[in-house]
């Protein structure tokens, strides 16, 4: 799960998907394409909306996406088009490139809809992001069963 800062959207995506899959079978992680918040906890508004739905994301620490992640992971979900472009710019093969997907295409295939960056908005933006990611993670979790 990859966004820009790895403090708002992708920590939620990580927490939500982890809550829906068997951790013995599926390894879920998140990262940011930017390094501004490396080492930080998720944004307090992400922590709060996750907690509202009984998901604890306070064990997460922001890290920067690395080209090594292409080797580590089978699928890489981008939250928006900028993230997508920044991730694929680091890929070195067709195989790596094809691992990268826009997460909302799981719900609305081929539309390339974006999970909006909620950082500069209010709490409602985080609730909206949570619901979008919850829908997408339902589809992803079903595929992993
Ligand atoms: P995220 O949100 O990409 O969903 O973690 C952001 C967090 C911080 C910044 C931008 C987006 N920032 O510019 O600091």
PDB file of N, CA, C and O in Angstrom, residues 93-144:
ATOM      1  N   UNK A  93      11.645  -3.598 -14.909  1.00  0.00           N
ATOM      2  CA  UNK A  93      11.229  -4.645 -15.848  1.00  0.00           C
ATOM      3  C   UNK A  93       9.721  -4.586 -16.008  1.00  0.00           C
ATOM      4  O   UNK A  93       9.010  -3.993 -15.184  1.00  0.00           O
ATOM      5  N   UNK A  94       9.251  -5.226 -17.052  1.00  0.00           N
ATOM      6  CA  UNK A  94       7.807  -5.337 -17.294  1.00  0.00           C
ATOM      7  C   UNK A  94       7.136  -6.053 -16.116  1.00  0.00           C
ATOM      8  O   UNK A  94       6.051  -5.664 -15.675  1.00  0.00           O
ATOM      9  N   UNK A  95       7.826  -7.076 -15.598  1.00  0.00           N
ATOM     10  CA  UNK A  95       7.270  -7.841 -14.472  1.00  0.00           C
ATOM     11  C   UNK A  95       7.034  -6.920 -13.270  1.00  0.00           C
ATOM     12  O   UNK A  95       5.988  -6.985 -12.616  1.00  0.00           O
ATOM     13  N   UNK A  96       8.008  -6.073 -12.978  1.00  0.00           N
ATOM     14  CA  UNK A  96       7.858  -5.140 -11.854  1.00  0.00           C
ATOM     15  C   UNK A  96       6.749  -4.122 -12.134  1.00  0.00           C
ATOM     16  O   UNK A  96       5.902  -3.855 -11.285  1.00  0.00           O
ATOM     17  N   UNK A  97       6.762  -3.579 -13.321  1.00  0.00           N
ATOM     18  CA  UNK A  97       5.765  -2.571 -13.712  1.00  0.00           C
ATOM     19  C   UNK A  97       4.344  -3.110 -13.531  1.00  0.00           C
ATOM     20  O   UNK A  97       3.455  -2.413 -13.025  1.00  0.00           O
ATOM     21  N   UNK A  98       4.158  -4.374 -13.926  1.00  0.00           N
ATOM     22  CA  UNK A  98       2.813  -4.955 -13.886  1.00  0.00           C
ATOM     23  C   UNK A  98       2.335  -5.267 -12.472  1.00  0.00           C
ATOM     24  O   UNK A  98       1.159  -5.550 -12.255  1.00  0.00           O
ATOM     25  N   UNK A  99       3.247  -5.184 -11.498  1.00  0.00           N
ATOM     26  CA  UNK A  99       2.840  -5.386 -10.105  1.00  0.00           C
ATOM     27  C   UNK A  99       2.103  -4.173  -9.547  1.00  0.00           C
ATOM     28  O   UNK A  99       1.429  -4.261  -8.528  1.00  0.00           O
ATOM     29  N   UNK A 100       2.253  -3.028 -10.199  1.00  0.00           N
ATOM     30  CA  UNK A 100       1.731  -1.768  -9.650  1.00  0.00           C
ATOM     31  C   UNK A 100       0.314  -1.523 -10.157  1.00  0.00           C
ATOM     32  O   UNK A 100       0.058  -1.535 -11.369  1.00  0.00           O
ATOM     33  N   UNK A 101      -0.601  -1.300  -9.213  1.00  0.00           N
ATOM     34  CA  UNK A 101      -2.015  -1.093  -9.560  1.00  0.00           C
ATOM     35  C   UNK A 101      -2.564   0.104  -8.798  1.00  0.00           C
ATOM     36  O   UNK A 101      -2.112   0.397  -7.693  1.00  0.00           O
ATOM     37  N   UNK A 102      -3.555   0.740  -9.392  1.00  0.00           N
ATOM     38  CA  UNK A 102      -4.315   1.781  -8.696  1.00  0.00           C
ATOM     39  C   UNK A 102      -5.338   1.067  -7.810  1.00  0.00           C
ATOM     40  O   UNK A 102      -6.165   0.291  -8.316  1.00  0.00           O
ATOM     41  N   UNK A 103      -5.311   1.331  -6.505  1.00  0.00           N
ATOM     42  CA  UNK A 103      -6.113   0.498  -5.599  1.00  0.00           C
ATOM     43  C   UNK A 103      -7.607   0.559  -5.903  1.00  0.00           C
ATOM     44  O   UNK A 103      -8.303  -0.459  -5.801  1.00  0.00           O
ATOM     45  N   UNK A 104      -8.124   1.713  -6.316  1.00  0.00           N
ATOM     46  CA  UNK A 104      -9.573   1.795  -6.542  1.00  0.00           C
ATOM     47  C   UNK A 104     -10.012   1.091  -7.823  1.00  0.00           C
ATOM     48  O   UNK A 104     -11.207   0.884  -8.038  1.00  0.00           O
ATOM     49  N   UNK A 105      -9.042   0.682  -8.667  1.00  0.00           N
ATOM     50  CA  UNK A 105      -9.410  -0.136  -9.825  1.00  0.00           C
ATOM     51  C   UNK A 105      -9.923  -1.504  -9.392  1.00  0.00           C
ATOM     52  O   UNK A 105     -10.567  -2.194 -10.181  1.00  0.00           O
ATOM     53  N   UNK A 106      -9.664  -1.887  -8.140  1.00  0.00           N
ATOM     54  CA  UNK A 106     -10.227  -3.137  -7.616  1.00  0.00           C
ATOM     55  C   UNK A 106     -11.748  -3.038  -7.507  1.00  0.00           C
ATOM     56  O   UNK A 106     -12.449  -4.037  -7.601  1.00  0.00           O
ATOM     57  N   UNK A 107     -12.239  -1.820  -7.283  1.00  0.00           N
ATOM     58  CA  UNK A 107     -13.686  -1.596  -7.130  1.00  0.00           C
ATOM     59  C   UNK A 107     -14.299  -1.165  -8.466  1.00  0.00           C
ATOM     60  O   UNK A 107     -15.369  -1.633  -8.850  1.00  0.00           O
ATOM     61  N   UNK A 108     -13.628  -0.251  -9.150  1.00  0.00           N
ATOM     62  CA  UNK A 108     -14.093   0.265 -10.451  1.00  0.00           C
ATOM     63  C   UNK A 108     -12.976   0.052 -11.468  1.00  0.00           C
ATOM     64  O   UNK A 108     -12.132   0.945 -11.687  1.00  0.00           O
ATOM     65  N   UNK A 109     -12.925  -1.141 -12.075  1.00  0.00           N
ATOM     66  CA  UNK A 109     -11.804  -1.482 -12.957  1.00  0.00           C
ATOM     67  C   UNK A 109     -11.584  -0.465 -14.074  1.00  0.00           C
ATOM     68  O   UNK A 109     -12.548   0.045 -14.666  1.00  0.00           O
ATOM     69  N   UNK A 110     -10.306  -0.182 -14.288  1.00  0.00           N
ATOM     70  CA  UNK A 110      -9.845   0.663 -15.405  1.00  0.00           C
ATOM     71  C   UNK A 110     -10.233   2.142 -15.320  1.00  0.00           C
ATOM     72  O   UNK A 110      -9.960   2.907 -16.237  1.00  0.00           O
ATOM     73  N   UNK A 111     -10.861   2.569 -14.238  1.00  0.00           N
ATOM     74  CA  UNK A 111     -11.279   3.977 -14.144  1.00  0.00           C
ATOM     75  C   UNK A 111     -10.144   4.876 -13.648  1.00  0.00           C
ATOM     76  O   UNK A 111     -10.195   6.097 -13.814  1.00  0.00           O
ATOM     77  N   UNK A 112      -9.182   4.271 -12.976  1.00  0.00           N
ATOM     78  CA  UNK A 112      -8.070   5.040 -12.392  1.00  0.00           C
ATOM     79  C   UNK A 112      -8.535   6.130 -11.430  1.00  0.00           C
ATOM     80  O   UNK A 112      -7.943   7.216 -11.375  1.00  0.00           O
ATOM     81  N   UNK A 113      -9.611   5.860 -10.698  1.00  0.00           N
ATOM     82  CA  UNK A 113     -10.044   6.787  -9.650  1.00  0.00           C
ATOM     83  C   UNK A 113      -8.986   6.846  -8.558  1.00  0.00           C
ATOM     84  O   UNK A 113      -8.280   5.859  -8.298  1.00  0.00           O
ATOM     85  N   UNK A 114      -8.901   8.009  -7.890  1.00  0.00           N
ATOM     86  CA  UNK A 114      -7.859   8.218  -6.889  1.00  0.00           C
ATOM     87  C   UNK A 114      -8.431   8.257  -5.475  1.00  0.00           C
ATOM     88  O   UNK A 114      -9.546   8.750  -5.263  1.00  0.00           O
ATOM     89  N   UNK A 115      -7.651   7.789  -4.515  1.00  0.00           N
ATOM     90  CA  UNK A 115      -7.975   8.016  -3.109  1.00  0.00           C
ATOM     91  C   UNK A 115      -7.444   9.410  -2.789  1.00  0.00           C
ATOM     92  O   UNK A 115      -6.235   9.639  -2.848  1.00  0.00           O
ATOM     93  N   UNK A 116      -8.342  10.375  -2.500  1.00  0.00           N
ATOM     94  CA  UNK A 116      -7.877  11.758  -2.334  1.00  0.00           C
ATOM     95  C   UNK A 116      -6.988  11.929  -1.104  1.00  0.00           C
ATOM     96  O   UNK A 116      -7.221  11.295  -0.073  1.00  0.00           O
ATOM     97  N   UNK A 117      -5.977  12.779  -1.256  1.00  0.00           N
ATOM     98  CA  UNK A 117      -5.080  13.059  -0.141  1.00  0.00           C
ATOM     99  C   UNK A 117      -5.849  13.861   0.915  1.00  0.00           C
ATOM    100  O   UNK A 117      -6.287  14.981   0.640  1.00  0.00           O
ATOM    101  N   UNK A 118      -6.032  13.313   2.116  1.00  0.00           N
ATOM    102  CA  UNK A 118      -6.853  13.997   3.123  1.00  0.00           C
ATOM    103  C   UNK A 118      -6.057  14.920   4.038  1.00  0.00           C
ATOM    104  O   UNK A 118      -6.604  15.537   4.953  1.00  0.00           O
ATOM    105  N   UNK A 119      -4.730  15.041   3.778  1.00  0.00           N
ATOM    106  CA  UNK A 119      -3.818  15.670   4.742  1.00  0.00           C
ATOM    107  C   UNK A 119      -4.225  17.095   5.115  1.00  0.00           C
ATOM    108  O   UNK A 119      -4.190  17.481   6.281  1.00  0.00           O
ATOM    109  N   UNK A 120      -4.614  17.892   4.101  1.00  0.00           N
ATOM    110  CA  UNK A 120      -4.919  19.303   4.379  1.00  0.00           C
ATOM    111  C   UNK A 120      -6.398  19.556   4.651  1.00  0.00           C
ATOM    112  O   UNK A 120      -6.819  20.695   4.809  1.00  0.00           O
ATOM    113  N   UNK A 121      -7.193  18.484   4.720  1.00  0.00           N
ATOM    114  CA  UNK A 121      -8.625  18.647   4.965  1.00  0.00           C
ATOM    115  C   UNK A 121      -8.995  18.323   6.399  1.00  0.00           C
ATOM    116  O   UNK A 121      -8.146  18.238   7.275  1.00  0.00           O
ATOM    117  N   UNK A 122     -10.280  18.141   6.624  1.00  0.00           N
ATOM    118  CA  UNK A 122     -10.774  17.848   7.972  1.00  0.00           C
ATOM    119  C   UNK A 122     -11.028  16.362   8.172  1.00  0.00           C
ATOM    120  O   UNK A 122     -10.657  15.541   7.331  1.00  0.00           O
ATOM    121  N   UNK A 123     -11.670  16.056   9.295  1.00  0.00           N
ATOM    122  CA  UNK A 123     -11.910  14.660   9.659  1.00  0.00           C
ATOM    123  C   UNK A 123     -12.775  13.926   8.633  1.00  0.00           C
ATOM    124  O   UNK A 123     -12.639  12.720   8.443  1.00  0.00           O
ATOM    125  N   UNK A 124     -13.694  14.668   7.977  1.00  0.00           N
ATOM    126  CA  UNK A 124     -14.592  14.020   7.014  1.00  0.00           C
ATOM    127  C   UNK A 124     -13.795  13.391   5.874  1.00  0.00           C
ATOM    128  O   UNK A 124     -14.167  12.334   5.349  1.00  0.00           O
ATOM    129  N   UNK A 125     -12.685  14.022   5.521  1.00  0.00           N
ATOM    130  CA  UNK A 125     -11.832  13.475   4.463  1.00  0.00           C
ATOM    131  C   UNK A 125     -11.266  12.124   4.860  1.00  0.00           C
ATOM    132  O   UNK A 125     -11.132  11.228   4.024  1.00  0.00           O
ATOM    133  N   UNK A 126     -10.943  11.964   6.124  1.00  0.00           N
ATOM    134  CA  UNK A 126     -10.379  10.695   6.604  1.00  0.00           C
ATOM    135  C   UNK A 126     -11.449   9.610   6.634  1.00  0.00           C
ATOM    136  O   UNK A 126     -11.181   8.448   6.311  1.00  0.00           O
ATOM    137  N   UNK A 127     -12.657   9.987   7.005  1.00  0.00           N
ATOM    138  CA  UNK A 127     -13.782   9.031   6.991  1.00  0.00           C
ATOM    139  C   UNK A 127     -14.027   8.567   5.544  1.00  0.00           C
ATOM    140  O   UNK A 127     -14.211   7.369   5.293  1.00  0.00           O
ATOM    141  N   UNK A 128     -14.017   9.513   4.626  1.00  0.00           N
ATOM    142  CA  UNK A 128     -14.208   9.202   3.205  1.00  0.00           C
ATOM    143  C   UNK A 128     -13.123   8.246   2.703  1.00  0.00           C
ATOM    144  O   UNK A 128     -13.419   7.244   2.041  1.00  0.00           O
ATOM    145  N   UNK A 129     -11.884   8.548   3.037  1.00  0.00           N
ATOM    146  CA  UNK A 129     -10.765   7.687   2.643  1.00  0.00           C
ATOM    147  C   UNK A 129     -10.934   6.296   3.249  1.00  0.00           C
ATOM    148  O   UNK A 129     -10.744   5.278   2.572  1.00  0.00           O
ATOM    149  N   UNK A 130     -11.326   6.254   4.516  1.00  0.00           N
ATOM    150  CA  UNK A 130     -11.512   4.954   5.177  1.00  0.00           C
ATOM    151  C   UNK A 130     -12.519   4.108   4.399  1.00  0.00           C
ATOM    152  O   UNK A 130     -12.286   2.931   4.118  1.00  0.00           O
ATOM    153  N   UNK A 131     -13.647   4.709   4.040  1.00  0.00           N
ATOM    154  CA  UNK A 131     -14.706   3.945   3.362  1.00  0.00           C
ATOM    155  C   UNK A 131     -14.265   3.459   1.987  1.00  0.00           C
ATOM    156  O   UNK A 131     -14.554   2.324   1.599  1.00  0.00           O
ATOM    157  N   UNK A 132     -13.555   4.328   1.260  1.00  0.00           N
ATOM    158  CA  UNK A 132     -13.047   3.910  -0.064  1.00  0.00           C
ATOM    159  C   UNK A 132     -12.106   2.718   0.077  1.00  0.00           C
ATOM    160  O   UNK A 132     -12.182   1.753  -0.686  1.00  0.00           O
ATOM    161  N   UNK A 133     -11.211   2.812   1.058  1.00  0.00           N
ATOM    162  CA  UNK A 133     -10.215   1.749   1.237  1.00  0.00           C
ATOM    163  C   UNK A 133     -10.854   0.473   1.771  1.00  0.00           C
ATOM    164  O   UNK A 133     -10.431  -0.632   1.411  1.00  0.00           O
ATOM    165  N   UNK A 134     -11.873   0.627   2.599  1.00  0.00           N
ATOM    166  CA  UNK A 134     -12.566  -0.549   3.125  1.00  0.00           C
ATOM    167  C   UNK A 134     -13.226  -1.320   1.975  1.00  0.00           C
ATOM    168  O   UNK A 134     -13.128  -2.553   1.907  1.00  0.00           O
ATOM    169  N   UNK A 135     -13.864  -0.608   1.050  1.00  0.00           N
ATOM    170  CA  UNK A 135     -14.483  -1.262  -0.115  1.00  0.00           C
ATOM    171  C   UNK A 135     -13.423  -1.963  -0.962  1.00  0.00           C
ATOM    172  O   UNK A 135     -13.600  -3.104  -1.388  1.00  0.00           O
ATOM    173  N   UNK A 136     -12.317  -1.265  -1.219  1.00  0.00           N
ATOM    174  CA  UNK A 136     -11.260  -1.847  -2.058  1.00  0.00           C
ATOM    175  C   UNK A 136     -10.657  -3.074  -1.373  1.00  0.00           C
ATOM    176  O   UNK A 136     -10.403  -4.098  -2.022  1.00  0.00           O
ATOM    177  N   UNK A 137     -10.455  -2.982  -0.063  1.00  0.00           N
ATOM    178  CA  UNK A 137      -9.823  -4.102   0.657  1.00  0.00           C
ATOM    179  C   UNK A 137     -10.753  -5.307   0.757  1.00  0.00           C
ATOM    180  O   UNK A 137     -10.282  -6.442   0.822  1.00  0.00           O
ATOM    181  N   UNK A 138     -12.062  -5.076   0.729  1.00  0.00           N
ATOM    182  CA  UNK A 138     -13.000  -6.210   0.666  1.00  0.00           C
ATOM    183  C   UNK A 138     -12.756  -7.025  -0.607  1.00  0.00           C
ATOM    184  O   UNK A 138     -12.705  -8.256  -0.569  1.00  0.00           O
ATOM    185  N   UNK A 139     -12.597  -6.324  -1.717  1.00  0.00           N
ATOM    186  CA  UNK A 139     -12.374  -7.002  -3.002  1.00  0.00           C
ATOM    187  C   UNK A 139     -11.022  -7.716  -2.989  1.00  0.00           C
ATOM    188  O   UNK A 139     -10.907  -8.879  -3.393  1.00  0.00           O
ATOM    189  N   UNK A 140      -9.995  -7.022  -2.494  1.00  0.00           N
ATOM    190  CA  UNK A 140      -8.650  -7.615  -2.460  1.00  0.00           C
ATOM    191  C   UNK A 140      -8.635  -8.856  -1.569  1.00  0.00           C
ATOM    192  O   UNK A 140      -8.098  -9.902  -1.932  1.00  0.00           O
ATOM    193  N   UNK A 141      -9.252  -8.736  -0.399  1.00  0.00           N
ATOM    194  CA  UNK A 141      -9.270  -9.864   0.546  1.00  0.00           C
ATOM    195  C   UNK A 141     -10.010 -11.055  -0.044  1.00  0.00           C
ATOM    196  O   UNK A 141      -9.580 -12.208   0.120  1.00  0.00           O
ATOM    197  N   UNK A 142     -11.100 -10.811  -0.765  1.00  0.00           N
ATOM    198  CA  UNK A 142     -11.841 -11.905  -1.417  1.00  0.00           C
ATOM    199  C   UNK A 142     -10.959 -12.630  -2.421  1.00  0.00           C
ATOM    200  O   UNK A 142     -10.979 -13.859  -2.507  1.00  0.00           O
ATOM    201  N   UNK A 143     -10.169 -11.884  -3.168  1.00  0.00           N
ATOM    202  CA  UNK A 143      -9.288 -12.476  -4.176  1.00  0.00           C
ATOM    203  C   UNK A 143      -8.206 -13.332  -3.515  1.00  0.00           C
ATOM    204  O   UNK A 143      -7.676 -14.258  -4.131  1.00  0.00           O
ATOM    205  N   UNK A 144      -7.845 -12.985  -2.282  1.00  0.00           N
ATOM    206  CA  UNK A 144      -6.752 -13.691  -1.594  1.00  0.00           C
ATOM    207  C   UNK A 144      -7.238 -14.923  -0.855  1.00  0.00           C
ATOM    208  O   UNK A 144      -6.440 -15.652  -0.274  1.00  0.00           O
TER     209      UNK A 144
END
